C-alpha cells in the first residue's frame, strides 16, 4: 500500500484539538481539586498547559497521533509523511499548549495555504489525513 499525503483541514484539526482538550481537562479538574488550585489562577492555567504539552508531545512523538487525531484519522508527520521525532513533537506541541492564540493568528496570516501553524513550520511538521490506497 502506498500512502497519499493529503493535508488535514483546519476543521478536522480543530475538532481533534477540542477532543484532546476536553479529555485532558477531565484529568486537570481532578488534579486541581486534589491540589486545591484555582481554575483561573496562573498555577491552574500553567498546570493545564503543562498537561497538554506532555500529552501531545508523548502521543504525537510516539505514534504521530493524539486521541483526538485518532478519532479524526489525522496525524502529525514530517514533510514527506515520515514519523516525527520527540523533539519535533515537543516543538510542535509547545505552540498548541502555551501560545495557541499567537500560533493560530500567525498561521492564518502567514501560512494559510500550507495549513501549517507557526509551530508546525518551526518543527518542520505537517498534519495529514490518513488516506491509503491499495
Short mmCIF file of N, CA and C in Angstrom, two decimals:
data_model
loop_
_atom_site.label_atom_id
_atom_site.label_comp_id
_atom_site.label_asym_id
_atom_site.label_seq_id
_atom_site.Cartn_x
_atom_site.Cartn_y
_atom_site.Cartn_z
N UNK A 1 0.82 -1.19 0.00
CA UNK A 1 0.00 0.00 0.00
C UNK A 1 0.87 1.25 0.00
N UNK A 2 0.47 2.19 -0.82
CA UNK A 2 1.14 3.49 -0.83
C UNK A 2 0.28 4.48 -0.08
N UNK A 3 0.93 5.38 0.58
CA UNK A 3 0.20 6.39 1.33
C UNK A 3 0.25 7.70 0.58
N UNK A 4 -0.90 8.31 0.39
CA UNK A 4 -1.00 9.60 -0.26
C UNK A 4 -1.00 10.66 0.83
N UNK A 5 -0.22 11.71 0.63
CA UNK A 5 -0.17 12.78 1.62
C UNK A 5 -1.21 13.83 1.24
N UNK A 6 -2.22 13.96 2.09
CA UNK A 6 -3.27 14.97 1.93
C UNK A 6 -3.31 15.76 3.22
N UNK A 7 -3.11 17.06 3.12
CA UNK A 7 -3.13 17.89 4.32
C UNK A 7 -4.51 17.89 4.96
N UNK A 8 -4.51 17.84 6.27
CA UNK A 8 -5.75 17.88 7.03
C UNK A 8 -6.37 19.27 6.96
N UNK A 9 -7.68 19.32 7.04
CA UNK A 9 -8.37 20.62 7.03
C UNK A 9 -8.24 21.28 8.40
N UNK A 10 -8.41 22.59 8.42
CA UNK A 10 -8.42 23.32 9.69
C UNK A 10 -9.55 22.81 10.57
N UNK A 11 -10.68 22.46 9.97
CA UNK A 11 -11.83 21.96 10.73
C UNK A 11 -11.52 20.66 11.45
N UNK A 12 -10.93 19.70 10.75
CA UNK A 12 -10.55 18.43 11.39
C UNK A 12 -9.55 18.67 12.51
N UNK A 13 -8.62 19.57 12.26
CA UNK A 13 -7.61 19.87 13.28
C UNK A 13 -8.27 20.49 14.52
N UNK A 14 -9.24 21.37 14.31
CA UNK A 14 -9.94 21.99 15.44
C UNK A 14 -10.67 20.93 16.26
N UNK A 15 -11.43 20.04 15.60
CA UNK A 15 -12.19 19.03 16.33
C UNK A 15 -11.27 18.08 17.08
N UNK A 16 -10.15 17.71 16.48
CA UNK A 16 -9.17 16.85 17.18
C UNK A 16 -8.63 17.57 18.41
N UNK A 17 -8.30 18.85 18.24
CA UNK A 17 -7.80 19.66 19.36
C UNK A 17 -8.84 19.72 20.48
N UNK A 18 -10.10 19.94 20.12
CA UNK A 18 -11.16 20.05 21.13
C UNK A 18 -11.33 18.74 21.89
N UNK A 19 -11.31 17.62 21.20
CA UNK A 19 -11.39 16.30 21.87
C UNK A 19 -10.25 16.16 22.87
N UNK A 20 -9.05 16.49 22.44
CA UNK A 20 -7.88 16.38 23.33
C UNK A 20 -8.00 17.29 24.54
N UNK A 21 -8.41 18.53 24.32
CA UNK A 21 -8.51 19.48 25.43
C UNK A 21 -9.57 19.01 26.42
N UNK A 22 -10.71 18.56 25.93
CA UNK A 22 -11.76 18.08 26.84
C UNK A 22 -11.29 16.87 27.64
N UNK A 23 -10.58 15.96 27.00
CA UNK A 23 -10.04 14.79 27.69
C UNK A 23 -9.06 15.19 28.79
N UNK A 24 -8.14 16.05 28.47
CA UNK A 24 -7.13 16.48 29.45
C UNK A 24 -7.76 17.35 30.53
N UNK A 25 -8.79 18.12 30.19
CA UNK A 25 -9.48 18.94 31.20
C UNK A 25 -10.13 18.08 32.28
N UNK A 26 -10.60 16.90 31.92
CA UNK A 26 -11.16 15.99 32.93
C UNK A 26 -10.08 15.60 33.94
N UNK A 27 -8.91 15.28 33.46
CA UNK A 27 -7.79 14.91 34.34
C UNK A 27 -7.34 16.14 35.14
N UNK A 28 -7.21 17.27 34.47
CA UNK A 28 -6.78 18.52 35.09
C UNK A 28 -7.73 18.91 36.23
N UNK A 29 -9.02 18.78 35.99
CA UNK A 29 -10.00 19.15 37.01
C UNK A 29 -9.83 18.31 38.27
N UNK A 30 -9.59 17.01 38.10
CA UNK A 30 -9.37 16.14 39.26
C UNK A 30 -8.11 16.57 40.01
N UNK A 31 -7.07 16.92 39.28
CA UNK A 31 -5.81 17.33 39.91
C UNK A 31 -5.98 18.64 40.67
N UNK A 32 -6.66 19.63 40.08
CA UNK A 32 -6.79 20.91 40.78
C UNK A 32 -7.66 20.80 42.02
N UNK A 33 -8.58 19.86 42.04
CA UNK A 33 -9.39 19.64 43.25
C UNK A 33 -8.50 19.09 44.35
N UNK A 34 -7.69 18.09 44.01
CA UNK A 34 -6.79 17.48 44.99
C UNK A 34 -5.76 18.49 45.49
N UNK A 35 -5.20 19.26 44.58
CA UNK A 35 -4.16 20.23 44.96
C UNK A 35 -4.73 21.54 45.50
N UNK A 36 -6.05 21.69 45.42
CA UNK A 36 -6.72 22.92 45.85
C UNK A 36 -6.16 24.15 45.15
N UNK A 37 -6.04 24.03 43.82
CA UNK A 37 -5.54 25.12 42.98
C UNK A 37 -6.75 25.74 42.29
N UNK A 38 -6.77 27.05 42.17
CA UNK A 38 -7.87 27.73 41.49
C UNK A 38 -7.82 27.50 39.99
N UNK A 39 -8.99 27.34 39.40
CA UNK A 39 -9.10 27.08 37.96
C UNK A 39 -8.51 28.23 37.15
N UNK A 40 -8.83 29.46 37.50
CA UNK A 40 -8.41 30.62 36.72
C UNK A 40 -7.20 31.34 37.30
N UNK A 41 -6.40 30.63 38.07
CA UNK A 41 -5.16 31.21 38.59
C UNK A 41 -4.02 30.88 37.63
N UNK A 42 -2.92 31.57 37.80
CA UNK A 42 -1.74 31.29 36.97
C UNK A 42 -1.33 29.83 37.15
N UNK A 43 -1.36 29.35 38.38
CA UNK A 43 -0.98 27.96 38.65
C UNK A 43 -1.91 26.97 37.95
N UNK A 44 -3.20 27.24 37.98
CA UNK A 44 -4.17 26.37 37.34
C UNK A 44 -3.99 26.33 35.83
N UNK A 45 -3.78 27.50 35.23
CA UNK A 45 -3.62 27.58 33.78
C UNK A 45 -2.29 26.95 33.35
N UNK A 46 -1.22 27.21 34.11
CA UNK A 46 0.07 26.58 33.79
C UNK A 46 0.02 25.07 33.94
N UNK A 47 -0.72 24.59 34.93
CA UNK A 47 -0.88 23.15 35.10
C UNK A 47 -1.58 22.55 33.88
N UNK A 48 -2.66 23.18 33.43
CA UNK A 48 -3.38 22.68 32.25
C UNK A 48 -2.47 22.71 31.02
N UNK A 49 -1.77 23.80 30.80
CA UNK A 49 -0.87 23.91 29.65
C UNK A 49 0.22 22.86 29.71
N UNK A 50 0.76 22.62 30.89
CA UNK A 50 1.81 21.61 31.05
C UNK A 50 1.29 20.21 30.77
N UNK A 51 0.09 19.90 31.27
CA UNK A 51 -0.51 18.59 30.99
C UNK A 51 -0.74 18.39 29.50
N UNK A 52 -1.26 19.43 28.83
CA UNK A 52 -1.46 19.35 27.39
C UNK A 52 -0.15 19.16 26.64
N UNK A 53 0.88 19.89 27.05
CA UNK A 53 2.19 19.77 26.41
C UNK A 53 2.74 18.35 26.55
N UNK A 54 2.69 17.80 27.75
CA UNK A 54 3.19 16.44 27.98
C UNK A 54 2.37 15.42 27.19
N UNK A 55 1.05 15.58 27.19
CA UNK A 55 0.14 14.69 26.47
C UNK A 55 0.44 14.69 24.98
N UNK A 56 0.44 15.88 24.36
CA UNK A 56 0.68 15.95 22.92
C UNK A 56 2.09 15.51 22.55
N UNK A 57 3.09 15.92 23.31
CA UNK A 57 4.46 15.52 23.00
C UNK A 57 4.61 14.01 23.07
N UNK A 58 4.04 13.41 24.11
CA UNK A 58 4.16 11.96 24.29
C UNK A 58 3.48 11.19 23.16
N UNK A 59 2.20 11.46 22.95
CA UNK A 59 1.46 10.68 21.95
C UNK A 59 1.89 10.99 20.52
N UNK A 60 2.08 12.25 20.20
CA UNK A 60 2.47 12.58 18.84
C UNK A 60 3.92 12.22 18.56
N UNK A 61 4.75 12.26 19.58
CA UNK A 61 6.14 11.82 19.41
C UNK A 61 6.25 10.31 19.27
N UNK A 62 5.36 9.59 19.93
CA UNK A 62 5.38 8.12 19.90
C UNK A 62 4.70 7.56 18.67
N UNK A 63 3.50 8.08 18.35
CA UNK A 63 2.74 7.50 17.24
C UNK A 63 2.21 8.50 16.23
N UNK A 64 2.50 9.79 16.42
CA UNK A 64 2.06 10.79 15.47
C UNK A 64 0.61 11.22 15.65
N UNK A 65 -0.06 10.64 16.65
CA UNK A 65 -1.48 10.95 16.84
C UNK A 65 -1.84 11.03 18.31
N UNK A 66 -2.61 12.05 18.64
CA UNK A 66 -3.26 12.13 19.95
C UNK A 66 -4.59 11.39 19.82
N UNK A 67 -5.33 11.28 20.90
CA UNK A 67 -6.64 10.61 20.85
C UNK A 67 -7.57 11.34 19.87
N UNK A 68 -7.58 12.67 19.93
CA UNK A 68 -8.42 13.44 19.01
C UNK A 68 -8.05 13.19 17.56
N UNK A 69 -6.76 13.15 17.28
CA UNK A 69 -6.31 12.88 15.91
C UNK A 69 -6.68 11.46 15.48
N UNK A 70 -6.64 10.51 16.41
CA UNK A 70 -7.04 9.14 16.07
C UNK A 70 -8.50 9.11 15.64
N UNK A 71 -9.38 9.81 16.38
CA UNK A 71 -10.80 9.85 16.05
C UNK A 71 -11.04 10.48 14.67
N UNK A 72 -10.28 11.52 14.36
CA UNK A 72 -10.47 12.23 13.10
C UNK A 72 -9.63 11.65 11.96
N UNK A 73 -8.84 10.62 12.27
CA UNK A 73 -7.98 9.96 11.28
C UNK A 73 -7.02 10.95 10.62
N UNK A 74 -6.37 11.74 11.47
CA UNK A 74 -5.32 12.65 11.01
C UNK A 74 -4.08 12.38 11.85
N UNK A 75 -2.93 12.83 11.38
CA UNK A 75 -1.68 12.58 12.09
C UNK A 75 -0.67 13.68 11.82
N UNK A 76 0.26 13.84 12.75
CA UNK A 76 1.38 14.76 12.57
C UNK A 76 2.53 13.95 11.99
N UNK A 77 3.10 14.45 10.90
CA UNK A 77 4.23 13.76 10.26
C UNK A 77 5.28 14.77 9.87
N UNK A 78 6.37 14.26 9.36
CA UNK A 78 7.36 15.12 8.72
C UNK A 78 6.82 15.55 7.36
N UNK A 79 7.54 16.38 6.64
CA UNK A 79 7.02 16.93 5.38
C UNK A 79 6.75 15.90 4.29
N UNK A 80 7.32 14.71 4.41
CA UNK A 80 7.11 13.66 3.41
C UNK A 80 6.28 12.50 3.96
N UNK A 81 5.61 12.71 5.08
CA UNK A 81 4.78 11.68 5.67
C UNK A 81 5.51 10.76 6.63
N UNK A 82 6.76 11.08 6.92
CA UNK A 82 7.57 10.23 7.81
C UNK A 82 7.25 10.50 9.29
N UNK A 83 7.57 9.52 10.14
CA UNK A 83 7.40 9.64 11.59
C UNK A 83 8.24 10.81 12.10
N UNK A 84 7.68 11.56 13.05
CA UNK A 84 8.45 12.66 13.63
C UNK A 84 9.18 12.19 14.88
N UNK A 85 10.18 12.97 15.28
CA UNK A 85 10.93 12.67 16.49
C UNK A 85 10.27 13.36 17.68
N UNK A 86 10.65 12.96 18.88
CA UNK A 86 10.07 13.57 20.08
C UNK A 86 10.39 15.05 20.16
N UNK A 87 11.57 15.46 19.73
CA UNK A 87 11.89 16.89 19.78
C UNK A 87 11.02 17.68 18.82
N UNK A 88 10.67 17.08 17.67
CA UNK A 88 9.75 17.74 16.74
C UNK A 88 8.36 17.84 17.38
N UNK A 89 7.94 16.76 18.01
CA UNK A 89 6.64 16.75 18.68
C UNK A 89 6.61 17.79 19.80
N UNK A 90 7.71 17.93 20.53
CA UNK A 90 7.78 18.91 21.62
C UNK A 90 7.68 20.33 21.07
N UNK A 91 8.41 20.63 20.01
CA UNK A 91 8.36 21.97 19.42
C UNK A 91 6.97 22.26 18.88
N UNK A 92 6.37 21.30 18.19
CA UNK A 92 5.04 21.46 17.61
C UNK A 92 3.99 21.61 18.71
N UNK A 93 4.13 20.86 19.78
CA UNK A 93 3.17 20.87 20.88
C UNK A 93 3.28 22.13 21.73
N UNK A 94 4.45 22.71 21.82
CA UNK A 94 4.65 23.89 22.64
C UNK A 94 3.72 25.02 22.22
N UNK A 95 3.60 25.23 20.91
CA UNK A 95 2.72 26.28 20.41
C UNK A 95 1.26 26.05 20.77
N UNK A 96 0.81 24.79 20.66
CA UNK A 96 -0.59 24.47 20.99
C UNK A 96 -0.86 24.63 22.48
N UNK A 97 0.09 24.21 23.29
CA UNK A 97 -0.13 24.16 24.73
C UNK A 97 0.04 25.52 25.42
N UNK A 98 1.00 26.31 24.97
CA UNK A 98 1.32 27.54 25.70
C UNK A 98 1.04 28.83 24.94
N UNK A 99 1.06 28.78 23.62
CA UNK A 99 0.94 30.01 22.84
C UNK A 99 -0.10 29.91 21.73
N UNK A 100 -1.17 29.19 21.96
CA UNK A 100 -2.14 28.91 20.91
C UNK A 100 -2.68 30.15 20.19
N UNK A 101 -3.11 31.21 20.90
CA UNK A 101 -3.63 32.37 20.16
C UNK A 101 -2.60 32.97 19.20
N UNK A 102 -1.37 33.12 19.65
CA UNK A 102 -0.30 33.66 18.80
C UNK A 102 -0.01 32.69 17.65
N UNK A 103 0.07 31.41 17.98
CA UNK A 103 0.36 30.37 16.99
C UNK A 103 -0.68 30.38 15.87
N UNK A 104 -1.95 30.40 16.23
CA UNK A 104 -3.02 30.36 15.23
C UNK A 104 -3.09 31.67 14.45
N UNK A 105 -3.00 32.79 15.11
CA UNK A 105 -3.06 34.08 14.42
C UNK A 105 -1.94 34.21 13.39
N UNK A 106 -0.72 33.89 13.79
CA UNK A 106 0.41 33.96 12.85
C UNK A 106 0.22 32.97 11.70
N UNK A 107 -0.37 31.84 12.00
CA UNK A 107 -0.60 30.82 10.98
C UNK A 107 -1.62 31.31 9.94
N UNK A 108 -2.68 31.92 10.42
CA UNK A 108 -3.71 32.42 9.50
C UNK A 108 -3.19 33.55 8.62
N UNK A 109 -2.28 34.33 9.16
CA UNK A 109 -1.70 35.44 8.40
C UNK A 109 -0.63 34.95 7.43
N UNK A 110 0.26 34.08 7.91
CA UNK A 110 1.44 33.71 7.12
C UNK A 110 1.34 32.38 6.36
N UNK A 111 0.62 31.41 6.90
CA UNK A 111 0.70 30.06 6.34
C UNK A 111 -0.66 29.44 6.02
N UNK A 112 -1.65 30.24 5.69
CA UNK A 112 -3.00 29.71 5.50
C UNK A 112 -3.05 28.67 4.38
N UNK A 113 -2.38 28.91 3.27
CA UNK A 113 -2.42 27.96 2.16
C UNK A 113 -1.77 26.63 2.51
N UNK A 114 -0.68 26.67 3.26
CA UNK A 114 0.03 25.42 3.60
C UNK A 114 -0.61 24.70 4.78
N UNK A 115 -1.62 25.34 5.40
CA UNK A 115 -2.33 24.76 6.55
C UNK A 115 -1.38 24.33 7.66
N UNK A 116 -0.36 25.13 7.88
CA UNK A 116 0.57 24.87 8.96
C UNK A 116 0.46 25.98 9.99
N UNK A 117 0.53 25.57 11.27
CA UNK A 117 0.65 26.56 12.32
C UNK A 117 2.10 27.02 12.35
N UNK A 118 2.34 28.13 13.00
CA UNK A 118 3.70 28.65 13.14
C UNK A 118 4.62 27.57 13.71
N UNK A 119 4.14 26.85 14.74
CA UNK A 119 5.00 25.85 15.38
C UNK A 119 5.11 24.56 14.56
N UNK A 120 4.22 24.35 13.58
CA UNK A 120 4.45 23.28 12.62
C UNK A 120 5.62 23.66 11.71
N UNK A 121 5.66 24.93 11.30
CA UNK A 121 6.76 25.41 10.47
C UNK A 121 8.08 25.28 11.23
N UNK A 122 8.07 25.73 12.49
CA UNK A 122 9.30 25.68 13.30
C UNK A 122 9.79 24.24 13.46
N UNK A 123 8.87 23.30 13.67
CA UNK A 123 9.26 21.90 13.89
C UNK A 123 9.33 21.09 12.59
N UNK A 124 9.06 21.74 11.44
CA UNK A 124 9.08 21.07 10.14
C UNK A 124 8.13 19.87 10.11
N UNK A 125 6.89 20.09 10.58
CA UNK A 125 5.88 19.04 10.60
C UNK A 125 4.64 19.51 9.83
N UNK A 126 3.83 18.53 9.44
CA UNK A 126 2.55 18.81 8.81
C UNK A 126 1.51 17.90 9.46
N UNK A 127 0.24 18.25 9.29
CA UNK A 127 -0.84 17.39 9.78
C UNK A 127 -1.58 16.88 8.55
N UNK A 128 -1.66 15.55 8.45
CA UNK A 128 -2.21 14.94 7.25
C UNK A 128 -3.42 14.07 7.56
N UNK A 129 -4.23 13.84 6.54
CA UNK A 129 -5.28 12.82 6.61
C UNK A 129 -4.61 11.48 6.37
N UNK A 130 -5.10 10.46 7.03
CA UNK A 130 -4.59 9.11 6.82
C UNK A 130 -5.42 8.47 5.71
N UNK A 131 -4.98 8.62 4.47
CA UNK A 131 -5.68 8.06 3.31
C UNK A 131 -4.76 7.06 2.65
N UNK A 132 -5.20 5.84 2.58
CA UNK A 132 -4.38 4.81 1.96
C UNK A 132 -5.07 4.28 0.71
N UNK A 133 -4.28 3.99 -0.31
CA UNK A 133 -4.82 3.33 -1.49
C UNK A 133 -4.16 1.97 -1.63
N UNK A 134 -4.85 1.07 -2.25
CA UNK A 134 -4.29 -0.29 -2.41
C UNK A 134 -3.60 -0.42 -3.73
#
